[in-house]
Amino acid sequence: MDPNVHNIILVGFMGTGKTSVSRMLASRLGWNCVDTDAEIERRESRSIPEIFMQEGECRFRSIETAVLRDVLGGTQQVVATGGGAVLAEENRILMRERGFVAALTAKAETIIERVRQDPERPLLKGNLEERVARLLEDRKHAYDFAHMRVDTSHLDIGSIAQRIMDQAGSL
Ligand code: S3P
């Protein structure tokens, strides 16, 4: 790995495989694996749906930025972020400064199939197909700032991890 790469940061819409790929990458690199959603829940001692319900999305986003900033103070980590962590410019700048950013993508059908298993996502309440279509449209350029992009719809986790390692190593 290029010594200038301090962290690998995975961004992408919900259900694109950030958590699974981050675990695989961390185990191959011998780096720590950090999931910012899990870190938010640990620090807040409550779940993400609870934060949304009790204090709203705006408060969630400010906690998310604070956690991202703290986590990215470290090095040799693979960091899986929440799907909306890319919305704030401040976060995008920080991510590019502190590591190699890989955006995972997937087809809408694949995303719907994957997120259907987990009813915990507050932004997907209601008609799942409609919510995913709407958010994908709203966020269609949100991941463009990443150093690379991988479509995970038809690739296994090991191959996705390998592509990211190859690209990060050739920075
Ligand atoms: C969100 C994605 C979720 C979580 C929160 C908001 C989003 O993370 O951070 O529910 O705005 O896309 P995952 O992408 O890990 O599901």
PDB file of C-alpha atoms and ligand atoms in Angstrom:
ATOM      1  CA  MET A   1       0.000   0.000   0.000  1.00  0.00           C
ATOM      2  CA  ASP A   2       1.212   3.506  -0.809  1.00  0.00           C
ATOM      3  CA  PRO A   3       2.595   4.970   2.477  1.00  0.00           C
ATOM      4  CA  ASN A   4       0.621   8.165   1.832  1.00  0.00           C
ATOM      5  CA  VAL A   5      -2.650   6.281   2.163  1.00  0.00           C
ATOM      6  CA  HIS A   6      -3.518   6.624   5.831  1.00  0.00           C
ATOM      7  CA  ASN A   7      -7.031   5.247   5.678  1.00  0.00           C
ATOM      8  CA  ILE A   8      -9.362   3.638   3.177  1.00  0.00           C
ATOM      9  CA  ILE A   9     -12.821   5.171   3.391  1.00  0.00           C
ATOM     10  CA  LEU A  10     -15.866   3.500   1.876  1.00  0.00           C
ATOM     11  CA  VAL A  11     -18.793   5.660   0.845  1.00  0.00           C
ATOM     12  CA  GLY A  12     -21.947   4.701  -1.008  1.00  0.00           C
ATOM     13  CA  PHE A  13     -25.700   4.441  -0.865  1.00  0.00           C
ATOM     14  CA  MET A  14     -27.356   2.212   1.741  1.00  0.00           C
ATOM     15  CA  GLY A  15     -27.078  -1.459   0.780  1.00  0.00           C
ATOM     16  CA  THR A  16     -24.053  -1.134  -1.491  1.00  0.00           C
ATOM     17  CA  GLY A  17     -21.942  -3.401   0.752  1.00  0.00           C
ATOM     18  CA  LYS A  18     -19.762  -0.896   2.664  1.00  0.00           C
ATOM     19  CA  THR A  19     -19.780  -2.838   5.944  1.00  0.00           C
ATOM     20  CA  SER A  20     -18.999  -6.271   4.437  1.00  0.00           C
ATOM     21  CA  VAL A  21     -16.303  -4.898   2.120  1.00  0.00           C
ATOM     22  CA  SER A  22     -14.703  -2.908   4.958  1.00  0.00           C
ATOM     23  CA  ARG A  23     -14.347  -6.066   7.057  1.00  0.00           C
ATOM     24  CA  MET A  24     -12.736  -7.971   4.187  1.00  0.00           C
ATOM     25  CA  LEU A  25     -10.349  -5.116   3.372  1.00  0.00           C
ATOM     26  CA  ALA A  26      -9.337  -4.641   7.002  1.00  0.00           C
ATOM     27  CA  SER A  27      -8.609  -8.328   7.431  1.00  0.00           C
ATOM     28  CA  ARG A  28      -6.502  -8.434   4.247  1.00  0.00           C
ATOM     29  CA  LEU A  29      -4.536  -5.308   5.172  1.00  0.00           C
ATOM     30  CA  GLY A  30      -4.259  -6.081   8.885  1.00  0.00           C
ATOM     31  CA  TRP A  31      -5.845  -2.672   9.570  1.00  0.00           C
ATOM     32  CA  ASN A  32      -8.603  -1.727  11.999  1.00  0.00           C
ATOM     33  CA  CYS A  33     -12.136  -1.696  10.727  1.00  0.00           C
ATOM     34  CA  VAL A  34     -14.366   1.158  11.884  1.00  0.00           C
ATOM     35  CA  ASP A  35     -18.038   1.607  11.046  1.00  0.00           C
ATOM     36  CA  THR A  36     -19.127   5.208  11.696  1.00  0.00           C
ATOM     37  CA  ASP A  37     -22.794   4.202  12.212  1.00  0.00           C
ATOM     38  CA  ALA A  38     -21.734   1.696  14.897  1.00  0.00           C
ATOM     39  CA  GLU A  39     -19.457   4.333  16.435  1.00  0.00           C
ATOM     40  CA  ILE A  40     -22.333   6.849  16.562  1.00  0.00           C
ATOM     41  CA  GLU A  41     -24.546   4.282  18.332  1.00  0.00           C
ATOM     42  CA  ARG A  42     -21.768   3.379  20.772  1.00  0.00           C
ATOM     43  CA  ARG A  43     -21.085   7.007  21.708  1.00  0.00           C
ATOM     44  CA  GLU A  44     -24.735   7.962  21.964  1.00  0.00           C
ATOM     45  CA  SER A  45     -25.765   4.727  23.723  1.00  0.00           C
ATOM     46  CA  ARG A  46     -28.839   4.631  21.486  1.00  0.00           C
ATOM     47  CA  SER A  47     -29.699   3.382  18.032  1.00  0.00           C
ATOM     48  CA  ILE A  48     -29.719   5.460  14.840  1.00  0.00           C
ATOM     49  CA  PRO A  49     -33.522   5.165  14.516  1.00  0.00           C
ATOM     50  CA  GLU A  50     -33.776   6.475  18.093  1.00  0.00           C
ATOM     51  CA  ILE A  51     -31.559   9.485  17.295  1.00  0.00           C
ATOM     52  CA  PHE A  52     -33.691  10.281  14.211  1.00  0.00           C
ATOM     53  CA  MET A  53     -36.915   9.844  16.165  1.00  0.00           C
ATOM     54  CA  GLN A  54     -35.871  11.811  19.263  1.00  0.00           C
ATOM     55  CA  GLU A  55     -33.838  14.633  17.678  1.00  0.00           C
ATOM     56  CA  GLY A  56     -34.256  14.488  13.903  1.00  0.00           C
ATOM     57  CA  GLU A  57     -31.949  14.080  10.927  1.00  0.00           C
ATOM     58  CA  CYS A  58     -30.181  17.409  11.416  1.00  0.00           C
ATOM     59  CA  ARG A  59     -28.889  16.417  14.843  1.00  0.00           C
ATOM     60  CA  PHE A  60     -27.896  12.978  13.488  1.00  0.00           C
ATOM     61  CA  ARG A  61     -25.832  14.689  10.759  1.00  0.00           C
ATOM     62  CA  SER A  62     -23.967  16.833  13.241  1.00  0.00           C
ATOM     63  CA  ILE A  63     -23.116  13.790  15.385  1.00  0.00           C
ATOM     64  CA  GLU A  64     -22.038  11.993  12.196  1.00  0.00           C
ATOM     65  CA  THR A  65     -19.622  14.812  11.260  1.00  0.00           C
ATOM     66  CA  ALA A  66     -18.107  14.874  14.758  1.00  0.00           C
ATOM     67  CA  VAL A  67     -17.622  11.091  14.747  1.00  0.00           C
ATOM     68  CA  LEU A  68     -16.132  11.112  11.246  1.00  0.00           C
ATOM     69  CA  ARG A  69     -13.673  13.822  12.259  1.00  0.00           C
ATOM     70  CA  ASP A  70     -12.567  11.899  15.353  1.00  0.00           C
ATOM     71  CA  VAL A  71     -12.299   8.561  13.553  1.00  0.00           C
ATOM     72  CA  LEU A  72     -10.311  10.054  10.669  1.00  0.00           C
ATOM     73  CA  GLY A  73      -7.777  11.430  13.161  1.00  0.00           C
ATOM     74  CA  GLY A  74      -6.444   7.846  13.219  1.00  0.00           C
ATOM     75  CA  THR A  75      -4.512   5.913  10.565  1.00  0.00           C
ATOM     76  CA  GLN A  76      -4.399   2.402   9.097  1.00  0.00           C
ATOM     77  CA  GLN A  77      -8.118   1.966   9.263  1.00  0.00           C
ATOM     78  CA  VAL A  78     -10.773   0.910   6.841  1.00  0.00           C
ATOM     79  CA  VAL A  79     -13.720   3.196   7.557  1.00  0.00           C
ATOM     80  CA  ALA A  80     -17.255   2.309   6.466  1.00  0.00           C
ATOM     81  CA  THR A  81     -19.450   5.421   6.486  1.00  0.00           C
ATOM     82  CA  GLY A  82     -23.231   5.879   6.490  1.00  0.00           C
ATOM     83  CA  GLY A  83     -24.843   6.497   3.090  1.00  0.00           C
ATOM     84  CA  GLY A  84     -25.519  10.171   3.861  1.00  0.00           C
ATOM     85  CA  ALA A  85     -22.077  11.019   5.270  1.00  0.00           C
ATOM     86  CA  VAL A  86     -21.158  12.431   1.851  1.00  0.00           C
ATOM     87  CA  LEU A  87     -23.881  15.086   1.921  1.00  0.00           C
ATOM     88  CA  ALA A  88     -21.897  17.678   3.878  1.00  0.00           C
ATOM     89  CA  GLU A  89     -19.050  19.304   1.967  1.00  0.00           C
ATOM     90  CA  GLU A  90     -17.059  19.460   5.184  1.00  0.00           C
ATOM     91  CA  ASN A  91     -17.171  15.654   5.384  1.00  0.00           C
ATOM     92  CA  ARG A  92     -16.196  15.201   1.740  1.00  0.00           C
ATOM     93  CA  ILE A  93     -13.135  17.442   2.149  1.00  0.00           C
ATOM     94  CA  LEU A  94     -12.111  15.644   5.330  1.00  0.00           C
ATOM     95  CA  MET A  95     -12.443  12.202   3.743  1.00  0.00           C
ATOM     96  CA  ARG A  96     -10.294  13.100   0.735  1.00  0.00           C
ATOM     97  CA  GLU A  97      -7.676  14.680   2.985  1.00  0.00           C
ATOM     98  CA  ARG A  98      -7.470  11.716   5.313  1.00  0.00           C
ATOM     99  CA  GLY A  99      -7.511   8.769   2.964  1.00  0.00           C
ATOM    100  CA  PHE A 100      -8.348   6.982  -0.227  1.00  0.00           C
ATOM    101  CA  VAL A 101     -12.083   7.202  -0.851  1.00  0.00           C
ATOM    102  CA  ALA A 102     -13.836   4.363  -2.678  1.00  0.00           C
ATOM    103  CA  ALA A 103     -17.499   4.728  -3.640  1.00  0.00           C
ATOM    104  CA  LEU A 104     -19.519   1.513  -3.810  1.00  0.00           C
ATOM    105  CA  THR A 105     -22.532   1.534  -6.107  1.00  0.00           C
ATOM    106  CA  ALA A 106     -25.246  -0.980  -6.932  1.00  0.00           C
ATOM    107  CA  LYS A 107     -28.337  -1.180  -9.112  1.00  0.00           C
ATOM    108  CA  ALA A 108     -31.600  -0.057  -7.495  1.00  0.00           C
ATOM    109  CA  GLU A 109     -32.984  -3.648  -7.581  1.00  0.00           C
ATOM    110  CA  THR A 110     -29.888  -4.943  -5.782  1.00  0.00           C
ATOM    111  CA  ILE A 111     -30.105  -2.205  -3.155  1.00  0.00           C
ATOM    112  CA  ILE A 112     -33.798  -2.912  -2.533  1.00  0.00           C
ATOM    113  CA  GLU A 113     -33.155  -6.636  -2.178  1.00  0.00           C
ATOM    114  CA  ARG A 114     -30.318  -6.028   0.306  1.00  0.00           C
ATOM    115  CA  VAL A 115     -31.990  -3.367   2.482  1.00  0.00           C
ATOM    116  CA  ARG A 116     -35.296  -5.245   2.667  1.00  0.00           C
ATOM    117  CA  GLN A 117     -33.638  -7.572   5.226  1.00  0.00           C
ATOM    118  CA  ASP A 118     -33.022  -4.641   7.577  1.00  0.00           C
ATOM    119  CA  PRO A 119     -36.047  -2.489   8.438  1.00  0.00           C
ATOM    120  CA  GLU A 120     -33.989  -0.248  10.748  1.00  0.00           C
ATOM    121  CA  ARG A 121     -33.155   2.543   8.301  1.00  0.00           C
ATOM    122  CA  PRO A 122     -35.202   5.649   9.162  1.00  0.00           C
ATOM    123  CA  LEU A 123     -34.859   7.201   5.693  1.00  0.00           C
ATOM    124  CA  LEU A 124     -36.419   4.149   4.045  1.00  0.00           C
ATOM    125  CA  LYS A 125     -39.662   4.078   6.020  1.00  0.00           C
ATOM    126  CA  GLY A 126     -42.761   3.840   3.832  1.00  0.00           C
ATOM    127  CA  ASN A 127     -42.783   2.488   0.303  1.00  0.00           C
ATOM    128  CA  LEU A 128     -39.286   1.003  -0.052  1.00  0.00           C
ATOM    129  CA  GLU A 129     -39.110   1.073  -3.864  1.00  0.00           C
ATOM    130  CA  GLU A 130     -40.227   4.711  -3.980  1.00  0.00           C
ATOM    131  CA  ARG A 131     -37.917   5.839  -1.190  1.00  0.00           C
ATOM    132  CA  VAL A 132     -34.859   4.185  -2.771  1.00  0.00           C
ATOM    133  CA  ALA A 133     -35.666   5.626  -6.227  1.00  0.00           C
ATOM    134  CA  ARG A 134     -36.143   9.108  -4.771  1.00  0.00           C
ATOM    135  CA  LEU A 135     -32.965   9.094  -2.682  1.00  0.00           C
ATOM    136  CA  LEU A 136     -30.893   7.597  -5.520  1.00  0.00           C
ATOM    137  CA  GLU A 137     -32.084  10.455  -7.726  1.00  0.00           C
ATOM    138  CA  ASP A 138     -31.382  13.085  -5.032  1.00  0.00           C
ATOM    139  CA  ARG A 139     -27.918  11.677  -4.441  1.00  0.00           C
ATOM    140  CA  LYS A 140     -26.948  10.778  -7.985  1.00  0.00           C
ATOM    141  CA  HIS A 141     -23.815  12.972  -7.900  1.00  0.00           C
ATOM    142  CA  ALA A 142     -23.142  12.777  -4.186  1.00  0.00           C
ATOM    143  CA  TYR A 143     -20.450  10.125  -4.521  1.00  0.00           C
ATOM    144  CA  ASP A 144     -18.588  11.713  -7.465  1.00  0.00           C
ATOM    145  CA  PHE A 145     -15.886  13.153  -5.215  1.00  0.00           C
ATOM    146  CA  ALA A 146     -14.467   9.675  -4.457  1.00  0.00           C
ATOM    147  CA  HIS A 147     -11.111   8.579  -5.884  1.00  0.00           C
ATOM    148  CA  MET A 148     -12.717   5.500  -7.445  1.00  0.00           C
ATOM    149  CA  ARG A 149     -16.050   3.768  -7.855  1.00  0.00           C
ATOM    150  CA  VAL A 150     -16.956   0.055  -7.910  1.00  0.00           C
ATOM    151  CA  ASP A 151     -20.310  -1.431  -8.888  1.00  0.00           C
ATOM    152  CA  THR A 152     -20.938  -4.190  -6.340  1.00  0.00           C
ATOM    153  CA  SER A 153     -24.098  -5.593  -7.970  1.00  0.00           C
ATOM    154  CA  HIS A 154     -22.361  -8.602  -9.540  1.00  0.00           C
ATOM    155  CA  LEU A 155     -19.029  -8.865  -7.749  1.00  0.00           C
ATOM    156  CA  ASP A 156     -18.117 -10.952  -4.708  1.00  0.00           C
ATOM    157  CA  ILE A 157     -16.717  -9.197  -1.648  1.00  0.00           C
ATOM    158  CA  GLY A 158     -13.172 -10.491  -2.199  1.00  0.00           C
ATOM    159  CA  SER A 159     -13.019  -9.116  -5.762  1.00  0.00           C
ATOM    160  CA  ILE A 160     -14.355  -5.729  -4.645  1.00  0.00           C
ATOM    161  CA  ALA A 161     -11.728  -5.553  -1.889  1.00  0.00           C
ATOM    162  CA  GLN A 162      -8.995  -6.493  -4.366  1.00  0.00           C
ATOM    163  CA  ARG A 163      -9.977  -3.735  -6.820  1.00  0.00           C
ATOM    164  CA  ILE A 164      -9.872  -1.164  -4.052  1.00  0.00           C
ATOM    165  CA  MET A 165      -6.468  -2.345  -2.817  1.00  0.00           C
ATOM    166  CA  ASP A 166      -5.080  -2.233  -6.363  1.00  0.00           C
ATOM    167  CA  GLN A 167      -6.281   1.324  -6.950  1.00  0.00           C
ATOM    168  CA  ALA A 168      -5.299   2.623  -3.515  1.00  0.00           C
ATOM    169  CA  GLY A 169      -1.839   1.146  -3.989  1.00  0.00           C
ATOM    170  CA  SER A 170      -1.325   2.902  -7.309  1.00  0.00           C
ATOM    171  CA  LEU A 171      -2.146   6.417  -6.095  1.00  0.00           C
TER     172      LEU A 171
HETATM  173  C1  S3P B   1     -28.197   6.882   6.014  1.00  0.00           C
HETATM  174  C2  S3P B   1     -27.580   5.668   5.906  1.00  0.00           C
HETATM  175  C3  S3P B   1     -27.403   4.760   7.058  1.00  0.00           C
HETATM  176  C4  S3P B   1     -27.376   5.554   8.371  1.00  0.00           C
HETATM  177  C5  S3P B   1     -28.576   6.436   8.478  1.00  0.00           C
HETATM  178  C6  S3P B   1     -28.688   7.438   7.311  1.00  0.00           C
HETATM  179  C7  S3P B   1     -28.352   7.719   4.788  1.00  0.00           C
HETATM  180  O1  S3P B   1     -26.181   4.046   6.908  1.00  0.00           O
HETATM  181  O2  S3P B   1     -26.202   6.324   8.477  1.00  0.00           O
HETATM  182  O3  S3P B   1     -29.706   5.614   8.539  1.00  0.00           O
HETATM  183  O4  S3P B   1     -28.625   8.921   4.893  1.00  0.00           O
HETATM  184  O5  S3P B   1     -28.158   7.167   3.663  1.00  0.00           O
HETATM  185  P1  S3P B   1     -25.966   2.804   5.857  1.00  0.00           P
HETATM  186  O6  S3P B   1     -25.555   3.405   4.550  1.00  0.00           O
HETATM  187  O7  S3P B   1     -24.860   2.034   6.491  1.00  0.00           O
HETATM  188  O8  S3P B   1     -27.248   2.075   5.801  1.00  0.00           O
END
